[in-house]
């Protein structure tokens, strides 16, 4: 298969545009790109050759992986090609292969930003899986630190800290007075007392007066 | 306190400043962290994938390996193995979509042998059980036009290639299958009598030759060493004036062919006419081997009896009754026997499995007695257009809605209506309670709109002319309709009335061409049930130039269809809507001449006429041709008219609803190839902006929405795909006062255009923009790559306003600094590892939920999912922990009351002190 069948094209090679009509009236085809794909290290991935596809220039030419991982892409005219190994779960780095009109090969890393930069890689290609694709978000697990640093918890803990610790740190009587006022305000007084609610319900309002006065008394004492 | 405040204040201000400066980073990282991907346990929850292979070209039953399969090679250049029991794809290989991937031969022995391409050819051998490639070799022949008629077959373990040169000779080459080693050199067999009407029945090549009235039937074994020609006068076999030769659709037994309606076999270098009549000229005939000798199978679509299949014993000529039936309920237009396998059971009965391919690209595996084991709708491998259609509301909801519609009537009447609908509701509730769960489990869910309008019907128009109605949640085909005369090239679909207007049904129209005449063919149907409505199937007597739907609905809430034909006449369907035509404009772009013409439509009291009011020549000296023309989606809403800048001023968007983006491509003497993107106003014909890309080719996949445009092209100089994005702005002041309608005819100001180009580090195959109901949600770009992934990118990454190094203000606006290469992270792949082969288009549609956009990707596979560009802000997460939140609430209530109790006790104690 290494034999490259080179065919001299009679100058009937016409493309819709002048893209290669500059001085290339004779175009040879029949170059091949060869390489080997290394399987991902996954024990339950027995038939990886089926899932792995070799795309040249985004599917313009397609190669298939054999049992041992080798692949050949046939019938390429000379030019520059991006060879991608497509696997649904594993990422392979693409390689740019350049074939000149004399049939010489050069393989280099793909760099779309600095297209003139050349970092050569060996040819025939050796494609190794880089990483496994991470398609999915990991579900959050319940952790104590997450709970403690939750903004709601922090919001509850911080005022507690201000109320309990700060007065002890400062012995200024004026601030004490202020803080007292604040704590008075914060006192829970609007929550209806359970016993009161029940007596209200069961006594049908016959004895609401004494209880309410009791509440008032308590409030006064405060 | 004073002390404290002094200490805190500067710190607090410092904190605010600090927050302000990290604000930009927060925005930046929130964008980079494209956390729109799904969780692993959500696979298949909102999405589904259907794999197709295309119309079956060759098929063979795999009888060797243990797992029963059918190996198929298709018109879409796919080699696949289908499970015999279910019809599911076991494995498949997709070849190039161009002619180099064309499958010429499929042969099954202990391995699968395929020949693909058309000079150069590639011969490959595949493992029968696993589908892995074993060997391959290439073959290149001297270029000549005769190779198009070449034939391949495998004979005695050798691959035979035959190239007929009409009127002179036949070239036959024999190769070793596995290595490609040429056994003997190519042999040239002189045969002046061959022509285009010849048929091959390996190894015999048969022709009708000679002058009319004196014709001969000639046949030759092209593989034998000695040239032996069988020749007989044609009159011996047929008296018909124009005799036609046809090969069998499937033949595994004896070389033979069909001469008009006669079966002729070649046995012992002799023609042998068989006394079995072919029942119908269009019947598909197959010759198969069975335990009781070879059988002749015929199938056709009988007008009276429907799908019919008959079998005859080849030797005795007697009909085999157990294989033969008719079925009216099967709709298999123009059936073709792709593969047949016949065995015998213990009770001496024939058992056949027959794979039938129909003209609508569907494949059916039929067993004895006409039982269809499975059906594959392979037309769906070639979807041309998609329309998402809303489902109707349930009868009950419709009654409630109609209650509010009726404005007139007294209070009493309204009250009785209210009572009535309440009673109906009660009835419905009781009925569902009584029916119980048993009935609900069996029946499919009714086709009514759900609360969030996520359940829709997708109408898919396919290349074969078959129209499908598909449930978007399950992917189940609800109805199908085959229009044999519909040529769907450049066909369009319009929803002319949604299901929102009871008692009127939904109304969908397909405008296409007639297969033979090329004139307009209009198909109108009810998209919910697939039944024809209104104009039904209308064959026009003229070619259509352009079509549109009138923006105003008539009294029946139906939007009229406007057709501009080749003679610049206008047709309105229905004609009663003609007076509604007002302020209507159309434009027509000629692909090859690159001339765009604008027409104004006027109603003069009697009829509507079109007047050419402008034309723009984009040919650039004759070399350019129009590749794409994209206007805005018709039902698009715009949420915001401007962008707030950091200095609290507003940058107003140029929201021209008539804007059309035209992409032209052509050669250039200096810059090789040039791509030009022109923004033309579709009403006035004014050119708003034009951009030239030198040394660029293949402009593709334009996107157009609100005030932004994007398109892809291939940069020939740098050899990479790039995406160019444009945004149109009016500036800090509005051109028209707020609330006023935009008019293209007023004011000739050009908008300020901002643009950028980004590198796409992959080969894009399709692109689409997310669509939501009110456009409140961010716009995301869906980019389908040739690798089979669909990547979701926020528009913020494509924005032309991204500065190279953002200054303070740009930072505050939340712009990401410019980076030339677009990131395509794996997290942004919406179809995770469900690779989609040969993607061609992505279709998006809004749902009733503002956050959610429905996506359907078509190509060889169908993939449906839903995306939420700004996350599901209007919906609780599906993993929302109701249990935890109720426990926390209960605990809080408990804690409140217990602390209250303890506080009261403490008070009491303090009071006693």
JSON list of N, CA, C and O in Angstrom, two decimals, chain A residues 1 50 53 55 60 62 66 74-75 80 86 88-89 96 98 112-113 115 135-137 139 175 178 192, chain B residues 1 37-39 41 93 96 120 122 130-131 133-134 136 718-720 786-787 821 826 833 835 837 879 897:
[
{"chain": "A", "resi": 1, "resn": "UNK", "atom": "N", "xyz": [0.81, -1.20, 0.00]},
{"chain": "A", "resi": 1, "resn": "UNK", "atom": "CA", "xyz": [0.00, 0.00, 0.00]},
{"chain": "A", "resi": 1, "resn": "UNK", "atom": "C", "xyz": [0.85, 1.27, 0.00]},
{"chain": "A", "resi": 1, "resn": "UNK", "atom": "O", "xyz": [0.38, 2.36, -0.16]},
{"chain": "A", "resi": 50, "resn": "UNK", "atom": "N", "xyz": [-14.20, 1.17, 15.76]},
{"chain": "A", "resi": 50, "resn": "UNK", "atom": "CA", "xyz": [-15.45, 1.56, 15.10]},
{"chain": "A", "resi": 50, "resn": "UNK", "atom": "C", "xyz": [-15.80, 3.01, 15.39]},
{"chain": "A", "resi": 50, "resn": "UNK", "atom": "O", "xyz": [-16.33, 3.71, 14.54]},
{"chain": "A", "resi": 53, "resn": "UNK", "atom": "N", "xyz": [-12.74, 7.82, 13.94]},
{"chain": "A", "resi": 53, "resn": "UNK", "atom": "CA", "xyz": [-12.73, 8.15, 12.52]},
{"chain": "A", "resi": 53, "resn": "UNK", "atom": "C", "xyz": [-11.55, 9.07, 12.23]},
{"chain": "A", "resi": 53, "resn": "UNK", "atom": "O", "xyz": [-11.13, 9.83, 13.10]},
{"chain": "A", "resi": 55, "resn": "UNK", "atom": "N", "xyz": [-10.48, 12.10, 10.02]},
{"chain": "A", "resi": 55, "resn": "UNK", "atom": "CA", "xyz": [-10.99, 13.14, 9.14]},
{"chain": "A", "resi": 55, "resn": "UNK", "atom": "C", "xyz": [-9.83, 13.98, 8.62]},
{"chain": "A", "resi": 55, "resn": "UNK", "atom": "O", "xyz": [-9.02, 14.45, 9.40]},
{"chain": "A", "resi": 60, "resn": "UNK", "atom": "N", "xyz": [-13.38, 16.00, 4.38]},
{"chain": "A", "resi": 60, "resn": "UNK", "atom": "CA", "xyz": [-13.24, 16.03, 2.92]},
{"chain": "A", "resi": 60, "resn": "UNK", "atom": "C", "xyz": [-12.69, 14.69, 2.43]},
{"chain": "A", "resi": 60, "resn": "UNK", "atom": "O", "xyz": [-13.10, 14.18, 1.39]},
{"chain": "A", "resi": 62, "resn": "UNK", "atom": "N", "xyz": [-11.71, 10.79, 4.17]},
{"chain": "A", "resi": 62, "resn": "UNK", "atom": "CA", "xyz": [-11.95, 10.02, 5.39]},
{"chain": "A", "resi": 62, "resn": "UNK", "atom": "C", "xyz": [-11.11, 8.76, 5.36]},
{"chain": "A", "resi": 62, "resn": "UNK", "atom": "O", "xyz": [-10.99, 8.09, 4.33]},
{"chain": "A", "resi": 66, "resn": "UNK", "atom": "N", "xyz": [-7.72, 0.46, 11.27]},
{"chain": "A", "resi": 66, "resn": "UNK", "atom": "CA", "xyz": [-7.70, -1.00, 11.23]},
{"chain": "A", "resi": 66, "resn": "UNK", "atom": "C", "xyz": [-7.59, -1.56, 12.64]},
{"chain": "A", "resi": 66, "resn": "UNK", "atom": "O", "xyz": [-7.44, -0.83, 13.61]},
{"chain": "A", "resi": 74, "resn": "UNK", "atom": "N", "xyz": [-6.32, 7.76, 1.38]},
{"chain": "A", "resi": 74, "resn": "UNK", "atom": "CA", "xyz": [-5.85, 7.61, 0.00]},
{"chain": "A", "resi": 74, "resn": "UNK", "atom": "C", "xyz": [-6.20, 8.82, -0.87]},
{"chain": "A", "resi": 74, "resn": "UNK", "atom": "O", "xyz": [-7.06, 9.63, -0.52]},
{"chain": "A", "resi": 75, "resn": "UNK", "atom": "N", "xyz": [-5.56, 8.85, -2.03]},
{"chain": "A", "resi": 75, "resn": "UNK", "atom": "CA", "xyz": [-5.94, 9.71, -3.15]},
{"chain": "A", "resi": 75, "resn": "UNK", "atom": "C", "xyz": [-5.97, 11.20, -2.83]},
{"chain": "A", "resi": 75, "resn": "UNK", "atom": "O", "xyz": [-6.93, 11.90, -3.13]},
{"chain": "A", "resi": 80, "resn": "UNK", "atom": "N", "xyz": [-1.92, 21.02, 1.70]},
{"chain": "A", "resi": 80, "resn": "UNK", "atom": "CA", "xyz": [-1.80, 21.05, 3.15]},
{"chain": "A", "resi": 80, "resn": "UNK", "atom": "C", "xyz": [-3.09, 20.53, 3.76]},
{"chain": "A", "resi": 80, "resn": "UNK", "atom": "O", "xyz": [-4.18, 20.95, 3.38]},
{"chain": "A", "resi": 86, "resn": "UNK", "atom": "N", "xyz": [-11.19, 11.60, 15.28]},
{"chain": "A", "resi": 86, "resn": "UNK", "atom": "CA", "xyz": [-12.44, 11.93, 15.95]},
{"chain": "A", "resi": 86, "resn": "UNK", "atom": "C", "xyz": [-12.90, 10.73, 16.75]},
{"chain": "A", "resi": 86, "resn": "UNK", "atom": "O", "xyz": [-13.12, 9.65, 16.21]},
{"chain": "A", "resi": 88, "resn": "UNK", "atom": "N", "xyz": [-15.65, 9.92, 20.10]},
{"chain": "A", "resi": 88, "resn": "UNK", "atom": "CA", "xyz": [-16.66, 10.61, 20.90]},
{"chain": "A", "resi": 88, "resn": "UNK", "atom": "C", "xyz": [-16.22, 10.90, 22.33]},
{"chain": "A", "resi": 88, "resn": "UNK", "atom": "O", "xyz": [-16.71, 11.86, 22.94]},
{"chain": "A", "resi": 89, "resn": "UNK", "atom": "N", "xyz": [-15.33, 10.12, 22.88]},
{"chain": "A", "resi": 89, "resn": "UNK", "atom": "CA", "xyz": [-15.00, 10.31, 24.30]},
{"chain": "A", "resi": 89, "resn": "UNK", "atom": "C", "xyz": [-13.59, 10.81, 24.56]},
{"chain": "A", "resi": 89, "resn": "UNK", "atom": "O", "xyz": [-13.31, 11.29, 25.65]},
{"chain": "A", "resi": 96, "resn": "UNK", "atom": "N", "xyz": [-1.15, 18.90, 11.20]},
{"chain": "A", "resi": 96, "resn": "UNK", "atom": "CA", "xyz": [-1.19, 19.40, 9.83]},
{"chain": "A", "resi": 96, "resn": "UNK", "atom": "C", "xyz": [-0.12, 18.66, 9.01]},
{"chain": "A", "resi": 96, "resn": "UNK", "atom": "O", "xyz": [1.04, 18.60, 9.42]},
{"chain": "A", "resi": 98, "resn": "UNK", "atom": "N", "xyz": [1.72, 18.39, 5.36]},
{"chain": "A", "resi": 98, "resn": "UNK", "atom": "CA", "xyz": [1.92, 19.08, 4.10]},
{"chain": "A", "resi": 98, "resn": "UNK", "atom": "C", "xyz": [2.60, 18.14, 3.12]},
{"chain": "A", "resi": 98, "resn": "UNK", "atom": "O", "xyz": [3.61, 17.52, 3.44]},
{"chain": "A", "resi": 112, "resn": "UNK", "atom": "N", "xyz": [-3.60, 27.61, 14.61]},
{"chain": "A", "resi": 112, "resn": "UNK", "atom": "CA", "xyz": [-4.45, 28.44, 13.77]},
{"chain": "A", "resi": 112, "resn": "UNK", "atom": "C", "xyz": [-4.12, 29.92, 13.90]},
{"chain": "A", "resi": 112, "resn": "UNK", "atom": "O", "xyz": [-4.44, 30.71, 13.04]},
{"chain": "A", "resi": 113, "resn": "UNK", "atom": "N", "xyz": [-3.51, 30.29, 15.02]},
{"chain": "A", "resi": 113, "resn": "UNK", "atom": "CA", "xyz": [-3.25, 31.71, 15.24]},
{"chain": "A", "resi": 113, "resn": "UNK", "atom": "C", "xyz": [-1.95, 32.11, 14.54]},
{"chain": "A", "resi": 113, "resn": "UNK", "atom": "O", "xyz": [-1.93, 33.03, 13.73]},
{"chain": "A", "resi": 115, "resn": "UNK", "atom": "N", "xyz": [0.05, 30.81, 11.95]},
{"chain": "A", "resi": 115, "resn": "UNK", "atom": "CA", "xyz": [0.01, 29.74, 10.96]},
{"chain": "A", "resi": 115, "resn": "UNK", "atom": "C", "xyz": [1.39, 29.41, 10.41]},
{"chain": "A", "resi": 115, "resn": "UNK", "atom": "O", "xyz": [1.58, 28.36, 9.83]},
{"chain": "A", "resi": 135, "resn": "UNK", "atom": "N", "xyz": [-17.71, 16.21, 29.26]},
{"chain": "A", "resi": 135, "resn": "UNK", "atom": "CA", "xyz": [-18.93, 16.81, 28.73]},
{"chain": "A", "resi": 135, "resn": "UNK", "atom": "C", "xyz": [-19.87, 17.25, 29.85]},
{"chain": "A", "resi": 135, "resn": "UNK", "atom": "O", "xyz": [-20.72, 18.10, 29.64]},
{"chain": "A", "resi": 136, "resn": "UNK", "atom": "N", "xyz": [-19.74, 16.61, 30.99]},
{"chain": "A", "resi": 136, "resn": "UNK", "atom": "CA", "xyz": [-20.80, 16.77, 31.99]},
{"chain": "A", "resi": 136, "resn": "UNK", "atom": "C", "xyz": [-20.32, 17.55, 33.19]},
{"chain": "A", "resi": 136, "resn": "UNK", "atom": "O", "xyz": [-19.16, 17.50, 33.57]},
{"chain": "A", "resi": 137, "resn": "UNK", "atom": "N", "xyz": [-21.26, 18.24, 33.77]},
{"chain": "A", "resi": 137, "resn": "UNK", "atom": "CA", "xyz": [-21.04, 18.95, 35.01]},
{"chain": "A", "resi": 137, "resn": "UNK", "atom": "C", "xyz": [-21.11, 17.91, 36.13]},
{"chain": "A", "resi": 137, "resn": "UNK", "atom": "O", "xyz": [-21.87, 16.96, 36.03]},
{"chain": "A", "resi": 139, "resn": "UNK", "atom": "N", "xyz": [-22.29, 16.80, 39.67]},
{"chain": "A", "resi": 139, "resn": "UNK", "atom": "CA", "xyz": [-23.34, 17.18, 40.62]},
{"chain": "A", "resi": 139, "resn": "UNK", "atom": "C", "xyz": [-22.71, 17.59, 41.94]},
{"chain": "A", "resi": 139, "resn": "UNK", "atom": "O", "xyz": [-21.77, 16.96, 42.41]},
{"chain": "A", "resi": 175, "resn": "UNK", "atom": "N", "xyz": [-21.74, 52.80, 73.76]},
{"chain": "A", "resi": 175, "resn": "UNK", "atom": "CA", "xyz": [-22.03, 51.78, 72.73]},
{"chain": "A", "resi": 175, "resn": "UNK", "atom": "C", "xyz": [-22.88, 50.68, 73.32]},
{"chain": "A", "resi": 175, "resn": "UNK", "atom": "O", "xyz": [-23.70, 50.07, 72.64]},
{"chain": "A", "resi": 178, "resn": "UNK", "atom": "N", "xyz": [-26.31, 51.63, 73.06]},
{"chain": "A", "resi": 178, "resn": "UNK", "atom": "CA", "xyz": [-26.76, 51.49, 71.66]},
{"chain": "A", "resi": 178, "resn": "UNK", "atom": "C", "xyz": [-27.07, 50.04, 71.32]},
{"chain": "A", "resi": 178, "resn": "UNK", "atom": "O", "xyz": [-28.11, 49.73, 70.75]},
{"chain": "A", "resi": 192, "resn": "UNK", "atom": "N", "xyz": [-46.48, 34.79, 67.37]},
{"chain": "A", "resi": 192, "resn": "UNK", "atom": "CA", "xyz": [-47.57, 34.49, 68.31]},
{"chain": "A", "resi": 192, "resn": "UNK", "atom": "C", "xyz": [-47.22, 33.28, 69.16]},
{"chain": "A", "resi": 192, "resn": "UNK", "atom": "O", "xyz": [-46.62, 32.32, 68.69]},
{"chain": "B", "resi": 1, "resn": "UNK", "atom": "N", "xyz": [-19.95, 53.63, 69.76]},
{"chain": "B", "resi": 1, "resn": "UNK", "atom": "CA", "xyz": [-20.50, 53.52, 68.40]},
{"chain": "B", "resi": 1, "resn": "UNK", "atom": "C", "xyz": [-19.75, 54.42, 67.43]},
{"chain": "B", "resi": 1, "resn": "UNK", "atom": "O", "xyz": [-19.44, 54.04, 66.31]},
{"chain": "B", "resi": 37, "resn": "UNK", "atom": "N", "xyz": [-23.46, 23.11, 30.51]},
{"chain": "B", "resi": 37, "resn": "UNK", "atom": "CA", "xyz": [-23.55, 21.70, 30.17]},
{"chain": "B", "resi": 37, "resn": "UNK", "atom": "C", "xyz": [-24.47, 20.97, 31.15]},
{"chain": "B", "resi": 37, "resn": "UNK", "atom": "O", "xyz": [-24.80, 21.48, 32.21]},
{"chain": "B", "resi": 38, "resn": "UNK", "atom": "N", "xyz": [-24.84, 19.78, 30.75]},
{"chain": "B", "resi": 38, "resn": "UNK", "atom": "CA", "xyz": [-25.80, 19.04, 31.54]},
{"chain": "B", "resi": 38, "resn": "UNK", "atom": "C", "xyz": [-25.09, 18.11, 32.50]},
{"chain": "B", "resi": 38, "resn": "UNK", "atom": "O", "xyz": [-23.87, 17.93, 32.43]},
{"chain": "B", "resi": 39, "resn": "UNK", "atom": "N", "xyz": [-25.83, 17.54, 33.39]},
{"chain": "B", "resi": 39, "resn": "UNK", "atom": "CA", "xyz": [-25.28, 16.54, 34.31]},
{"chain": "B", "resi": 39, "resn": "UNK", "atom": "C", "xyz": [-25.33, 15.18, 33.63]},
{"chain": "B", "resi": 39, "resn": "UNK", "atom": "O", "xyz": [-26.14, 14.96, 32.74]},
{"chain": "B", "resi": 41, "resn": "UNK", "atom": "N", "xyz": [-26.46, 12.43, 34.69]},
{"chain": "B", "resi": 41, "resn": "UNK", "atom": "CA", "xyz": [-27.70, 11.67, 34.86]},
{"chain": "B", "resi": 41, "resn": "UNK", "atom": "C", "xyz": [-28.85, 12.26, 34.04]},
{"chain": "B", "resi": 41, "resn": "UNK", "atom": "O", "xyz": [-29.96, 11.74, 34.06]},
{"chain": "B", "resi": 93, "resn": "UNK", "atom": "N", "xyz": [-20.30, 2.93, 8.94]},
{"chain": "B", "resi": 93, "resn": "UNK", "atom": "CA", "xyz": [-19.15, 3.70, 8.50]},
{"chain": "B", "resi": 93, "resn": "UNK", "atom": "C", "xyz": [-19.65, 4.71, 7.48]},
{"chain": "B", "resi": 93, "resn": "UNK", "atom": "O", "xyz": [-20.39, 4.35, 6.56]},
{"chain": "B", "resi": 96, "resn": "UNK", "atom": "N", "xyz": [-17.01, 9.58, 2.40]},
{"chain": "B", "resi": 96, "resn": "UNK", "atom": "CA", "xyz": [-17.07, 10.97, 1.97]},
{"chain": "B", "resi": 96, "resn": "UNK", "atom": "C", "xyz": [-18.42, 11.23, 1.30]},
{"chain": "B", "resi": 96, "resn": "UNK", "atom": "O", "xyz": [-18.96, 10.37, 0.61]},
{"chain": "B", "resi": 120, "resn": "UNK", "atom": "N", "xyz": [-10.33, 7.75, -8.78]},
{"chain": "B", "resi": 120, "resn": "UNK", "atom": "CA", "xyz": [-9.76, 6.56, -8.14]},
{"chain": "B", "resi": 120, "resn": "UNK", "atom": "C", "xyz": [-10.76, 5.78, -7.29]},
{"chain": "B", "resi": 120, "resn": "UNK", "atom": "O", "xyz": [-11.62, 6.37, -6.65]},
{"chain": "B", "resi": 122, "resn": "UNK", "atom": "N", "xyz": [-11.42, 2.76, -4.28]},
{"chain": "B", "resi": 122, "resn": "UNK", "atom": "CA", "xyz": [-10.83, 2.16, -3.09]},
{"chain": "B", "resi": 122, "resn": "UNK", "atom": "C", "xyz": [-11.57, 0.87, -2.80]},
{"chain": "B", "resi": 122, "resn": "UNK", "atom": "O", "xyz": [-12.80, 0.86, -2.74]},
{"chain": "B", "resi": 130, "resn": "UNK", "atom": "N", "xyz": [-17.48, -7.55, 13.50]},
{"chain": "B", "resi": 130, "resn": "UNK", "atom": "CA", "xyz": [-17.23, -6.32, 14.25]},
{"chain": "B", "resi": 130, "resn": "UNK", "atom": "C", "xyz": [-17.35, -5.07, 13.39]},
{"chain": "B", "resi": 130, "resn": "UNK", "atom": "O", "xyz": [-17.62, -3.99, 13.90]},
{"chain": "B", "resi": 131, "resn": "UNK", "atom": "N", "xyz": [-17.14, -5.20, 12.10]},
{"chain": "B", "resi": 131, "resn": "UNK", "atom": "CA", "xyz": [-17.21, -4.03, 11.24]},
{"chain": "B", "resi": 131, "resn": "UNK", "atom": "C", "xyz": [-15.91, -3.25, 11.16]},
{"chain": "B", "resi": 131, "resn": "UNK", "atom": "O", "xyz": [-15.90, -2.14, 10.65]},
{"chain": "B", "resi": 133, "resn": "UNK", "atom": "N", "xyz": [-12.17, -2.39, 9.81]},
{"chain": "B", "resi": 133, "resn": "UNK", "atom": "CA", "xyz": [-11.46, -2.50, 8.53]},
{"chain": "B", "resi": 133, "resn": "UNK", "atom": "C", "xyz": [-10.33, -3.53, 8.64]},
{"chain": "B", "resi": 133, "resn": "UNK", "atom": "O", "xyz": [-9.59, -3.54, 9.61]},
{"chain": "B", "resi": 134, "resn": "UNK", "atom": "N", "xyz": [-10.24, -4.39, 7.64]},
{"chain": "B", "resi": 134, "resn": "UNK", "atom": "CA", "xyz": [-9.17, -5.39, 7.66]},
{"chain": "B", "resi": 134, "resn": "UNK", "atom": "C", "xyz": [-8.08, -4.99, 6.66]},
{"chain": "B", "resi": 134, "resn": "UNK", "atom": "O", "xyz": [-6.91, -4.97, 6.99]},
{"chain": "B", "resi": 136, "resn": "UNK", "atom": "N", "xyz": [-7.27, -2.59, 2.78]},
{"chain": "B", "resi": 136, "resn": "UNK", "atom": "CA", "xyz": [-7.77, -1.68, 1.76]},
{"chain": "B", "resi": 136, "resn": "UNK", "atom": "C", "xyz": [-6.68, -1.45, 0.72]},
{"chain": "B", "resi": 136, "resn": "UNK", "atom": "O", "xyz": [-5.49, -1.53, 1.03]},
{"chain": "B", "resi": 718, "resn": "UNK", "atom": "N", "xyz": [-4.51, 31.75, 5.31]},
{"chain": "B", "resi": 718, "resn": "UNK", "atom": "CA", "xyz": [-4.09, 31.17, 6.58]},
{"chain": "B", "resi": 718, "resn": "UNK", "atom": "C", "xyz": [-4.58, 29.72, 6.73]},
{"chain": "B", "resi": 718, "resn": "UNK", "atom": "O", "xyz": [-4.30, 29.09, 7.74]},
{"chain": "B", "resi": 719, "resn": "UNK", "atom": "N", "xyz": [-5.36, 29.26, 5.79]},
{"chain": "B", "resi": 719, "resn": "UNK", "atom": "CA", "xyz": [-5.90, 27.90, 5.79]},
{"chain": "B", "resi": 719, "resn": "UNK", "atom": "C", "xyz": [-6.66, 27.58, 7.08]},
{"chain": "B", "resi": 719, "resn": "UNK", "atom": "O", "xyz": [-6.29, 26.70, 7.84]},
{"chain": "B", "resi": 720, "resn": "UNK", "atom": "N", "xyz": [-7.66, 28.37, 7.35]},
{"chain": "B", "resi": 720, "resn": "UNK", "atom": "CA", "xyz": [-8.47, 28.13, 8.53]},
{"chain": "B", "resi": 720, "resn": "UNK", "atom": "C", "xyz": [-9.86, 28.71, 8.31]},
{"chain": "B", "resi": 720, "resn": "UNK", "atom": "O", "xyz": [-10.07, 29.56, 7.43]},
{"chain": "B", "resi": 786, "resn": "UNK", "atom": "N", "xyz": [-17.74, 19.38, 11.98]},
{"chain": "B", "resi": 786, "resn": "UNK", "atom": "CA", "xyz": [-17.65, 18.17, 11.16]},
{"chain": "B", "resi": 786, "resn": "UNK", "atom": "C", "xyz": [-17.33, 16.94, 12.01]},
{"chain": "B", "resi": 786, "resn": "UNK", "atom": "O", "xyz": [-17.52, 15.82, 11.58]},
{"chain": "B", "resi": 787, "resn": "UNK", "atom": "N", "xyz": [-16.84, 17.17, 13.23]},
{"chain": "B", "resi": 787, "resn": "UNK", "atom": "CA", "xyz": [-16.53, 16.04, 14.09]},
{"chain": "B", "resi": 787, "resn": "UNK", "atom": "C", "xyz": [-17.80, 15.41, 14.66]},
{"chain": "B", "resi": 787, "resn": "UNK", "atom": "O", "xyz": [-17.74, 14.35, 15.26]},
{"chain": "B", "resi": 821, "resn": "UNK", "atom": "N", "xyz": [-8.81, 33.36, 18.74]},
{"chain": "B", "resi": 821, "resn": "UNK", "atom": "CA", "xyz": [-9.34, 32.00, 18.56]},
{"chain": "B", "resi": 821, "resn": "UNK", "atom": "C", "xyz": [-10.54, 31.79, 19.48]},
{"chain": "B", "resi": 821, "resn": "UNK", "atom": "O", "xyz": [-10.49, 32.12, 20.66]},
{"chain": "B", "resi": 826, "resn": "UNK", "atom": "N", "xyz": [-15.26, 21.31, 25.65]},
{"chain": "B", "resi": 826, "resn": "UNK", "atom": "CA", "xyz": [-16.11, 20.11, 25.63]},
{"chain": "B", "resi": 826, "resn": "UNK", "atom": "C", "xyz": [-17.37, 20.32, 26.45]},
{"chain": "B", "resi": 826, "resn": "UNK", "atom": "O", "xyz": [-18.41, 19.73, 26.17]},
{"chain": "B", "resi": 833, "resn": "UNK", "atom": "N", "xyz": [-21.45, 12.93, 24.05]},
{"chain": "B", "resi": 833, "resn": "UNK", "atom": "CA", "xyz": [-20.72, 12.02, 23.16]},
{"chain": "B", "resi": 833, "resn": "UNK", "atom": "C", "xyz": [-21.62, 11.34, 22.14]},
{"chain": "B", "resi": 833, "resn": "UNK", "atom": "O", "xyz": [-21.21, 10.41, 21.47]},
{"chain": "B", "resi": 835, "resn": "UNK", "atom": "N", "xyz": [-22.33, 11.42, 19.00]},
{"chain": "B", "resi": 835, "resn": "UNK", "atom": "CA", "xyz": [-21.80, 12.01, 17.78]},
{"chain": "B", "resi": 835, "resn": "UNK", "atom": "C", "xyz": [-22.85, 12.01, 16.67]},
{"chain": "B", "resi": 835, "resn": "UNK", "atom": "O", "xyz": [-23.55, 11.03, 16.47]},
{"chain": "B", "resi": 837, "resn": "UNK", "atom": "N", "xyz": [-23.49, 12.35, 12.74]},
{"chain": "B", "resi": 837, "resn": "UNK", "atom": "CA", "xyz": [-22.72, 12.25, 11.52]},
{"chain": "B", "resi": 837, "resn": "UNK", "atom": "C", "xyz": [-23.32, 13.13, 10.43]},
{"chain": "B", "resi": 837, "resn": "UNK", "atom": "O", "xyz": [-24.53, 13.21, 10.29]},
{"chain": "B", "resi": 879, "resn": "UNK", "atom": "N", "xyz": [-33.34, 19.05, 39.84]},
{"chain": "B", "resi": 879, "resn": "UNK", "atom": "CA", "xyz": [-32.88, 18.33, 41.03]},
{"chain": "B", "resi": 879, "resn": "UNK", "atom": "C", "xyz": [-33.18, 19.14, 42.29]},
{"chain": "B", "resi": 879, "resn": "UNK", "atom": "O", "xyz": [-32.53, 18.99, 43.30]},
{"chain": "B", "resi": 897, "resn": "UNK", "atom": "N", "xyz": [-40.22, 28.46, 68.05]},
{"chain": "B", "resi": 897, "resn": "UNK", "atom": "CA", "xyz": [-41.12, 28.31, 69.19]},
{"chain": "B", "resi": 897, "resn": "UNK", "atom": "C", "xyz": [-40.41, 27.82, 70.43]},
{"chain": "B", "resi": 897, "resn": "UNK", "atom": "O", "xyz": [-40.71, 28.26, 71.54]}
]
